[in-house]
Amino acid sequence: MSSTVRRPSAQVIGLLVIGMLVCGCSNSIFTKWQDMQCVANCGPLDDPTTRKTFEQPVWQTATMFVGETFCLMAFSLINSRLNLFARPVKGGISLPTDDVVVEGKEEAKKMRFSDAILFWLPAVCDILGTTFMSIGLLFIPVSVYQMLRGALVLWVGLFSVLFLQRRLTRAQWVALGVIMLGVGIVGAASLIQDKNPTTQPEAESAEKDVSPLVGVGLVLLAQVFTASQFVIEERIMEHHSVEPLLAAGYEGICGLLTTLSGLFLIYRFYGSTAAGRGGYFDAPEGWHQIIEHRSVWSTSIVIAISIALFNFCGLAVTRSVSATSRSTIDSCRTLLIWVVSLALGWESFVFLQVIGFVLLVYGTFVHNGILAFPHWTGLREIELPGVEADDPLDSDYDDERNTTSPGGIATPPFTPSPVQRRTAETQPLLKTAQE
C-alpha cells in the first residue's frame, strides 16, 4: 500500500532540533533547581542545618503529566486553527514539503477516543518510573542522573526481544554490554562527587546523609518501568493508528488522573499519619509548598511547558528524520546538561564520568546503527534485524509503528542509517561478484 510522506525543510528540522535541546535541558536543570529551593526555616537567623528544601517527587510527577496533557491541547489547536505552516493530512499533522511515495503496511485500526484507556497501563509505568527518578535526583548530581537514563536503551532492547519478538544482532548485544559498562562507571563517578559536595547552600536537605548509591539505584530501577512503558506503547501503536502527539496527550490525562487519585489515597492511609507527615506523600503539605513559594510554582510552570515542547519537538524529529537521529540529539542534550551544571557550580568535574559518558554514547550509537565496531572485532558486518536477507531494503523499515514508541526510543528493527542502507545496497553486488 502506497502512502505520501512529506519531509520538512532543513530550516524547520533545525528549529525542532534546537527546541528539543533547549527544552530537554531546561526540564532536567529546572527540576534539579526546584529540588534545591528552601521551603522551611529559610531565614538568615535560622539554623542552616534545619533548612528544608522542596522534596515532592509525586507532585513533580503530576507536573510532568500536566505537560503531557498540554500535548493533547496542542494537537487539537494545531489541527483545527493554528497549523499555518502545514498542509492538512488526514489523521495528523504534516509540514509542507515535497511529496515522496513509499510502500508500507496496511493501516492499523484508527484509534477512537474511547480507546484512550489503553494508555492507562503505560501511564502507570510512567508514574512509577518518573517518581523513582525524581526521588533519585534528590541524591545525585543532575548530570549523573541524565547519564544513568542511558540505561533505558538496555532495557528497551531486552524487552523488545522478550515481548515484541525482535531480533538483535551480535553487535547490538555487545553494544548493550558497553552501555552497561558505561552506566557502572557513571555510577562510580557519583561516589567520587559525593566526596566533593557542591558548594551551593541550597543543596542541603534532610537526605544529605543518604548515599548517592541510593539515587543511582532508584534511577536505574526507574528505567525498567520506563522501558516497559515504551514497549507497551509500541504494542498499542502496532494495532491502532494514532499520532504520537495525540498518544502523549492521552497518556498525560490517564497519568494525571491516576497520580492525583493515588496521591490522595496514599495520603489518606499513610501521609496523614505521624510517620508520613511532611514526607513525600503528605499531599496538603506539598501543595502548600508549591503555592506559597514563588520559586517553586513558577518553576513548575516552566517544567510543564518544557515537557510539552520537548515532547512535540522530539516526536516531530522522530517522524521527520528517524529515531536514531533523535538518540544522537539526546546525547548532545546530556552533554549540554552536564556543561550547564558544571557552570552553575552544582557539581565538580570527574574524569571518570567522562569515560562513562563516552561509553554510553558509543554503545547507544552502535546499538542504533549510527556507528559500527572496528573491523578487527569481527562485528563489523551490519546485519539488519527483522528483514529477510533477500530483501535488505524492505519497506517495513519505513513503518514507524515498528521503529519508535511515543517516547522516541528506537527498538529493533530500526530505521536504517545511511551506513546500513549503503551496506545493504552493496550486499547483492558483492554476492554476484563472488558467484
Coordinates of C-alpha atoms in Angstrom, one line a residue:
M1 CA 0.0 0.0 0.0
S2 CA 1.5 3.4 -1.0
S3 CA 1.3 6.4 1.2
T4 CA 2.5 10.0 0.9
V5 CA 5.3 11.2 3.2
R6 CA 6.2 14.9 3.5
R7 CA 9.7 15.7 4.8
P8 CA 10.1 19.1 6.5
S9 CA 12.6 21.6 5.2
A10 CA 16.1 21.8 6.7
Q11 CA 15.2 25.1 8.5
V12 CA 12.2 23.5 10.2
I13 CA 14.2 20.5 11.2
G14 CA 16.9 22.7 12.6
L15 CA 14.4 24.6 14.7
L16 CA 12.9 21.3 16.0
V17 CA 16.4 20.1 17.0
I18 CA 17.2 23.4 18.8
G19 CA 13.8 23.2 20.6
M20 CA 14.5 19.6 21.6
L21 CA 17.9 20.5 23.0
V22 CA 16.8 23.7 24.9
C23 CA 13.5 22.2 26.3
G24 CA 15.1 18.9 27.3
C25 CA 18.0 20.6 29.0
S26 CA 15.6 23.1 30.7
N27 CA 13.4 20.3 32.0
S28 CA 16.2 18.5 33.9
I29 CA 18.0 21.6 35.1
F30 CA 14.9 23.3 36.4
T31 CA 13.7 20.1 38.1
K32 CA 17.1 19.9 40.0
W33 CA 16.9 23.6 40.8
Q34 CA 13.4 23.1 42.2
D35 CA 14.7 20.4 44.4
M36 CA 17.2 22.9 45.9
Q37 CA 14.6 25.6 46.8
C38 CA 14.2 26.2 50.5
V39 CA 10.6 25.9 51.8
A40 CA 11.1 26.0 55.6
N41 CA 13.5 27.6 58.1
C42 CA 14.9 29.8 55.3
G43 CA 15.6 32.9 57.3
P44 CA 19.1 34.3 57.8
L45 CA 18.8 33.7 61.6
D46 CA 17.6 30.1 61.2
D47 CA 19.9 27.3 61.8
P48 CA 21.2 26.2 58.3
T49 CA 21.1 22.5 59.5
T50 CA 17.3 22.8 59.9
R51 CA 16.6 24.1 56.5
K52 CA 14.1 22.1 54.5
T53 CA 14.2 22.0 50.7
F54 CA 11.4 21.1 48.2
E55 CA 11.2 17.3 48.1
Q56 CA 7.9 16.4 46.5
P57 CA 8.6 13.8 43.7
V58 CA 5.0 12.8 43.4
W59 CA 3.9 16.4 42.8
Q60 CA 6.7 16.7 40.3
T61 CA 5.3 13.6 38.5
A62 CA 1.9 15.3 38.4
T63 CA 3.6 18.3 36.9
M64 CA 5.1 16.1 34.1
F65 CA 1.7 14.7 33.2
V66 CA 0.2 18.3 33.1
G67 CA 2.9 19.0 30.5
E68 CA 1.9 15.9 28.6
T69 CA -1.7 16.9 28.7
F70 CA -0.7 20.1 27.0
C71 CA 0.3 17.9 24.1
L72 CA -3.4 17.0 23.6
M73 CA -4.4 20.6 23.7
A74 CA -1.6 21.5 21.2
F75 CA -2.7 18.7 18.9
S76 CA -6.3 19.9 18.9
L77 CA -5.3 23.5 18.3
I78 CA -2.8 22.8 15.5
N79 CA -5.3 20.5 13.7
S80 CA -8.1 23.0 13.9
R81 CA -6.8 26.5 13.6
L82 CA -3.2 27.1 14.2
N83 CA -1.4 24.9 11.6
L84 CA -0.4 27.9 9.5
F85 CA 2.7 26.3 8.0
A86 CA 1.4 22.9 7.2
R87 CA -0.8 21.3 4.6
P88 CA -3.6 19.2 6.2
V89 CA -3.1 15.4 6.1
K90 CA -5.8 13.0 7.0
G91 CA -5.4 11.9 10.6
G92 CA -2.4 14.0 11.6
I93 CA 0.0 16.9 11.3
S94 CA 2.4 17.4 8.4
L95 CA 4.9 20.1 7.4
P96 CA 4.8 21.4 3.9
T97 CA 7.5 20.0 1.6
D98 CA 8.0 17.7 -1.3
D99 CA 5.9 14.6 -1.5
V100 CA 7.5 11.2 -1.6
V101 CA 5.6 8.0 -2.3
V102 CA 6.7 4.9 -0.3
E103 CA 5.3 1.4 0.2
G104 CA 4.1 0.4 3.6
K105 CA 1.9 -1.9 5.5
E106 CA -1.8 -1.8 5.7
E107 CA -3.0 0.9 8.0
A108 CA -3.8 -0.1 11.6
K109 CA -7.2 0.4 13.1
K110 CA -7.9 4.1 13.8
M111 CA -8.0 4.8 17.5
R112 CA -11.2 6.2 18.9
F113 CA -11.4 8.4 21.9
S114 CA -12.9 5.5 23.9
D115 CA -9.7 3.5 23.2
A116 CA -7.6 6.1 25.1
I117 CA -8.0 4.0 28.2
L118 CA -5.4 1.7 26.6
F119 CA -2.8 4.2 27.6
W120 CA -3.6 3.8 31.3
L121 CA -1.1 0.9 31.7
P122 CA 1.9 2.7 30.1
A123 CA 0.8 5.8 32.2
V124 CA 1.2 3.7 35.4
C125 CA 4.6 2.6 34.3
D126 CA 5.4 6.3 33.6
I127 CA 4.2 7.2 37.0
L128 CA 6.5 4.7 38.7
G129 CA 9.5 5.5 36.5
T130 CA 9.2 9.3 36.9
T131 CA 8.6 9.1 40.6
F132 CA 11.6 6.9 41.2
M133 CA 13.7 9.2 39.0
S134 CA 12.5 12.3 40.9
I135 CA 13.5 10.7 44.2
G136 CA 16.8 9.5 42.9
L137 CA 17.6 13.0 41.6
L138 CA 17.5 14.3 45.2
F139 CA 20.6 12.3 46.0
I140 CA 22.8 12.6 42.9
P141 CA 24.0 15.3 40.5
V142 CA 21.8 16.2 37.6
S143 CA 24.4 15.1 35.0
V144 CA 24.8 11.7 36.6
Y145 CA 21.0 11.4 36.7
Q146 CA 20.8 12.2 33.0
M147 CA 23.6 9.8 32.0
L148 CA 22.1 6.9 34.0
R149 CA 19.0 7.3 32.0
G150 CA 21.0 6.0 29.1
A151 CA 20.4 2.5 30.6
L152 CA 17.0 2.8 29.1
V153 CA 18.3 1.5 25.8
L154 CA 19.5 -1.7 27.5
W155 CA 16.0 -2.5 29.0
V156 CA 14.1 -1.5 25.8
G157 CA 16.4 -3.8 23.8
L158 CA 15.9 -6.7 26.2
F159 CA 12.1 -6.2 26.5
S160 CA 11.7 -5.9 22.7
V161 CA 13.3 -9.3 22.3
L162 CA 11.3 -10.9 25.0
F163 CA 7.8 -9.4 24.3
L164 CA 7.9 -8.0 20.8
Q165 CA 9.8 -10.9 19.1
R166 CA 12.5 -8.5 17.8
R167 CA 15.9 -9.8 16.9
L168 CA 19.2 -8.2 17.9
T169 CA 22.5 -8.6 16.0
R170 CA 25.7 -9.7 17.7
A171 CA 27.0 -6.1 17.5
Q172 CA 23.8 -4.8 19.2
W173 CA 24.2 -7.3 22.1
V174 CA 27.8 -6.3 22.6
A175 CA 26.7 -2.6 22.4
L176 CA 24.3 -3.3 25.3
G177 CA 27.3 -4.6 27.3
V178 CA 29.2 -1.4 26.5
I179 CA 26.2 0.6 27.8
M180 CA 26.1 -1.4 31.0
L181 CA 29.8 -0.7 31.5
G182 CA 29.3 3.0 30.9
V183 CA 26.4 3.0 33.4
G184 CA 28.6 1.3 36.0
I185 CA 31.4 3.9 35.6
V186 CA 29.0 6.8 35.8
G187 CA 27.5 5.4 39.0
A188 CA 31.1 5.1 40.4
A189 CA 31.7 8.7 39.5
S190 CA 28.8 9.8 41.6
L191 CA 30.5 8.3 44.7
I192 CA 33.6 10.4 43.9
Q193 CA 31.5 13.5 43.5
D194 CA 29.9 12.8 46.9
K195 CA 33.4 13.3 48.5
N196 CA 33.5 16.7 46.9
P197 CA 30.0 18.0 47.7
T198 CA 28.5 21.1 46.0
T199 CA 29.2 24.5 47.5
Q200 CA 25.6 25.6 46.9
P201 CA 23.9 26.1 50.3
E202 CA 20.5 25.4 48.8
A203 CA 21.6 21.9 48.2
E204 CA 21.3 21.0 51.8
S205 CA 18.4 18.7 52.7
A206 CA 17.2 16.2 55.3
E207 CA 18.5 13.5 53.0
K208 CA 22.1 14.9 52.7
D209 CA 23.5 11.9 54.6
V210 CA 21.9 9.3 52.2
S211 CA 24.5 7.6 50.0
P212 CA 24.3 8.5 46.3
L213 CA 24.2 4.8 45.6
V214 CA 20.5 5.0 46.7
G215 CA 19.9 7.6 44.0
V216 CA 21.8 5.6 41.4
G217 CA 19.7 2.5 42.2
L218 CA 16.4 4.4 42.1
V219 CA 17.2 5.9 38.7
L220 CA 18.3 2.5 37.3
L221 CA 15.2 0.9 38.7
A222 CA 13.1 3.6 37.1
Q223 CA 14.5 2.7 33.6
V224 CA 12.8 -0.8 33.9
F225 CA 9.4 0.9 34.3
T226 CA 10.2 3.4 31.5
A227 CA 11.3 0.6 29.2
S228 CA 8.1 -1.3 30.0
Q229 CA 6.1 1.9 29.2
F230 CA 7.7 2.2 25.7
V231 CA 7.3 -1.5 24.9
I232 CA 3.6 -1.3 25.8
E233 CA 3.2 1.9 23.9
E234 CA 4.7 0.3 20.8
R235 CA 2.4 -2.7 21.1
I236 CA -0.6 -0.3 21.3
M237 CA 0.5 1.6 18.2
E238 CA 1.1 -1.5 16.2
H239 CA -2.6 -2.2 16.4
H240 CA -4.0 1.4 16.4
S241 CA -3.4 4.3 14.2
V242 CA -2.7 7.3 16.4
E243 CA -0.5 10.3 16.1
P244 CA 2.4 10.2 18.7
L245 CA 1.5 13.7 19.9
L246 CA -2.1 12.6 20.5
A247 CA -0.9 9.5 22.2
A248 CA 1.3 11.6 24.6
G249 CA -1.8 13.7 25.4
Y250 CA -4.0 10.6 26.1
E251 CA -1.2 9.3 28.3
G252 CA -1.0 12.6 30.1
I253 CA -4.6 12.6 31.0
C254 CA -4.5 9.0 32.2
G255 CA -1.3 9.6 34.2
L256 CA -2.5 12.9 35.8
L257 CA -5.8 11.4 37.0
T258 CA -4.0 8.3 38.3
T259 CA -1.3 10.2 40.0
L260 CA -3.7 12.6 41.8
S261 CA -6.0 9.7 42.8
G262 CA -3.1 7.6 44.1
L263 CA -1.6 10.6 45.9
F264 CA -4.7 11.4 47.9
L265 CA -5.4 7.7 48.6
I266 CA -1.9 7.2 50.0
Y267 CA -2.2 10.4 52.0
R268 CA -5.5 9.1 53.5
F269 CA -3.8 5.9 54.8
Y270 CA -0.2 7.0 55.3
G271 CA 0.7 10.6 54.5
S272 CA -1.7 11.9 57.2
T273 CA -0.2 9.7 59.9
A274 CA 2.6 10.8 62.2
A275 CA 5.1 8.7 60.2
G276 CA 4.1 10.2 56.9
R277 CA 3.5 13.8 57.8
G278 CA 5.8 16.1 56.0
G279 CA 7.1 13.4 53.7
Y280 CA 6.7 12.6 50.0
F281 CA 3.0 11.6 50.4
D282 CA 1.8 14.5 52.5
A283 CA -0.4 15.9 49.7
P284 CA -1.6 19.1 51.5
E285 CA 2.0 20.0 52.7
G286 CA 3.3 19.5 49.2
W287 CA 0.5 21.7 47.7
H288 CA 1.2 24.5 50.2
Q289 CA 4.9 24.4 49.5
I290 CA 4.1 24.9 45.8
I291 CA 1.6 27.7 46.0
E292 CA 3.3 29.6 48.9
H293 CA 6.8 29.8 47.3
R294 CA 7.1 31.7 44.0
S295 CA 10.3 30.0 43.1
V296 CA 8.6 26.6 43.3
W297 CA 5.3 27.3 41.5
S298 CA 7.0 29.3 38.7
T299 CA 9.5 26.5 38.2
S300 CA 6.6 24.0 38.0
I301 CA 5.1 26.1 35.2
V302 CA 8.4 26.2 33.3
I303 CA 8.8 22.4 33.8
A304 CA 5.3 21.6 32.5
I305 CA 5.8 23.8 29.4
S306 CA 9.3 22.5 28.7
I307 CA 8.0 18.9 28.8
A308 CA 5.2 19.7 26.4
L309 CA 7.5 21.4 23.9
F310 CA 10.2 18.7 24.4
N311 CA 7.6 16.0 23.5
F312 CA 6.4 17.9 20.5
C313 CA 9.9 18.7 19.1
G314 CA 11.2 15.2 19.9
L315 CA 8.2 13.4 18.3
A316 CA 8.5 15.7 15.3
V317 CA 12.2 14.9 14.9
T318 CA 11.4 11.2 15.1
R319 CA 8.7 11.3 12.5
S320 CA 10.6 13.8 10.2
V321 CA 14.1 12.2 10.3
S322 CA 14.5 9.0 12.3
A323 CA 14.6 7.7 15.9
T324 CA 18.3 7.1 15.6
S325 CA 18.7 10.8 14.8
R326 CA 16.8 11.6 17.9
S327 CA 19.0 9.4 20.0
T328 CA 22.0 11.3 18.7
I329 CA 20.5 14.6 19.6
D330 CA 19.5 13.3 23.0
S331 CA 23.2 12.5 23.7
C332 CA 24.0 16.1 22.9
R333 CA 21.3 17.1 25.4
T334 CA 23.0 15.1 28.1
L335 CA 26.3 16.8 27.4
L336 CA 24.6 20.2 27.5
I337 CA 23.1 19.5 30.9
W338 CA 26.5 18.4 32.2
V339 CA 28.1 21.6 31.0
V340 CA 25.4 23.8 32.5
S341 CA 25.5 22.1 35.9
L342 CA 29.3 22.5 35.9
A343 CA 29.0 26.2 35.0
L344 CA 26.5 26.7 37.8
G345 CA 28.8 25.0 40.3
W346 CA 26.4 22.3 41.2
E347 CA 29.0 19.6 40.8
S348 CA 32.7 19.0 40.3
F349 CA 34.4 17.7 37.2
V350 CA 35.2 14.0 37.5
F351 CA 37.2 12.5 34.6
L352 CA 35.8 9.0 35.3
Q353 CA 32.4 10.4 34.4
V354 CA 33.8 11.4 31.0
I355 CA 34.8 7.8 30.4
G356 CA 31.4 6.5 31.4
F357 CA 29.6 9.1 29.2
V358 CA 31.7 8.2 26.2
L359 CA 31.0 4.5 26.6
L360 CA 27.3 5.2 27.0
V361 CA 27.2 7.3 23.8
Y362 CA 29.3 4.9 21.8
G363 CA 27.2 1.9 22.9
T364 CA 24.0 3.7 22.1
F365 CA 25.2 4.8 18.7
V366 CA 26.4 1.3 17.8
H367 CA 23.1 -0.2 19.0
N368 CA 21.1 2.2 16.9
G369 CA 23.3 1.6 13.8
I370 CA 24.8 5.1 13.7
L371 CA 28.4 3.7 14.3
A372 CA 29.9 0.3 13.9
F373 CA 32.6 -1.6 15.8
P374 CA 36.1 -1.7 14.4
H375 CA 36.7 -4.3 11.7
W376 CA 39.1 -6.4 13.9
T377 CA 36.3 -7.1 16.4
G378 CA 34.6 -9.3 13.9
L379 CA 31.4 -7.3 14.5
R380 CA 31.9 -5.0 11.5
E381 CA 29.2 -6.6 9.4
I382 CA 26.0 -4.8 9.6
E383 CA 23.1 -7.2 10.0
L384 CA 19.7 -5.7 9.5
P385 CA 17.5 -7.3 12.2
G386 CA 13.9 -8.3 11.3
V387 CA 14.4 -8.3 7.5
E388 CA 15.0 -11.2 5.2
A389 CA 18.4 -11.4 3.5
D390 CA 16.8 -11.3 0.0
D391 CA 15.1 -8.0 0.7
P392 CA 17.5 -5.8 2.6
L393 CA 15.6 -2.6 1.9
D394 CA 12.2 -3.9 2.9
S395 CA 9.8 -1.1 3.2
D396 CA 8.8 -2.2 6.7
Y397 CA 11.7 -0.1 7.8
D398 CA 9.7 2.9 7.0
D399 CA 6.8 1.8 9.1
E400 CA 7.3 4.0 12.1
R401 CA 4.9 1.9 14.2
N402 CA 7.6 -0.7 14.2
T403 CA 10.5 1.6 14.9
T404 CA 9.6 4.1 17.5
S405 CA 7.5 4.5 20.6
P406 CA 5.8 7.8 21.7
G407 CA 8.9 8.2 23.9
G408 CA 11.1 8.3 20.9
I409 CA 13.3 5.2 21.7
A410 CA 14.3 3.1 18.8
T411 CA 13.6 -0.6 19.2
P412 CA 14.7 -3.2 16.6
P413 CA 14.1 -3.3 13.8
F414 CA 15.4 0.2 13.4
T415 CA 15.1 2.7 10.6
P416 CA 18.3 2.0 8.7
S417 CA 21.0 4.7 9.0
P418 CA 22.9 5.8 5.8
V419 CA 25.7 3.4 6.7
Q420 CA 23.2 0.5 6.9
R421 CA 21.5 1.4 3.7
R422 CA 24.7 1.7 1.8
T423 CA 25.8 -1.7 3.1
A424 CA 22.5 -3.3 2.2
E425 CA 22.7 -1.9 -1.3
T426 CA 26.2 -3.3 -1.9
Q427 CA 25.5 -6.8 -0.5
P428 CA 23.7 -8.1 -3.7
L429 CA 26.5 -6.7 -5.8
L430 CA 29.2 -8.4 -3.7
K431 CA 27.2 -11.7 -3.8
T432 CA 27.0 -11.5 -7.6
A433 CA 30.7 -10.8 -7.9
Q434 CA 31.6 -13.8 -5.7
E435 CA 29.5 -16.1 -7.9

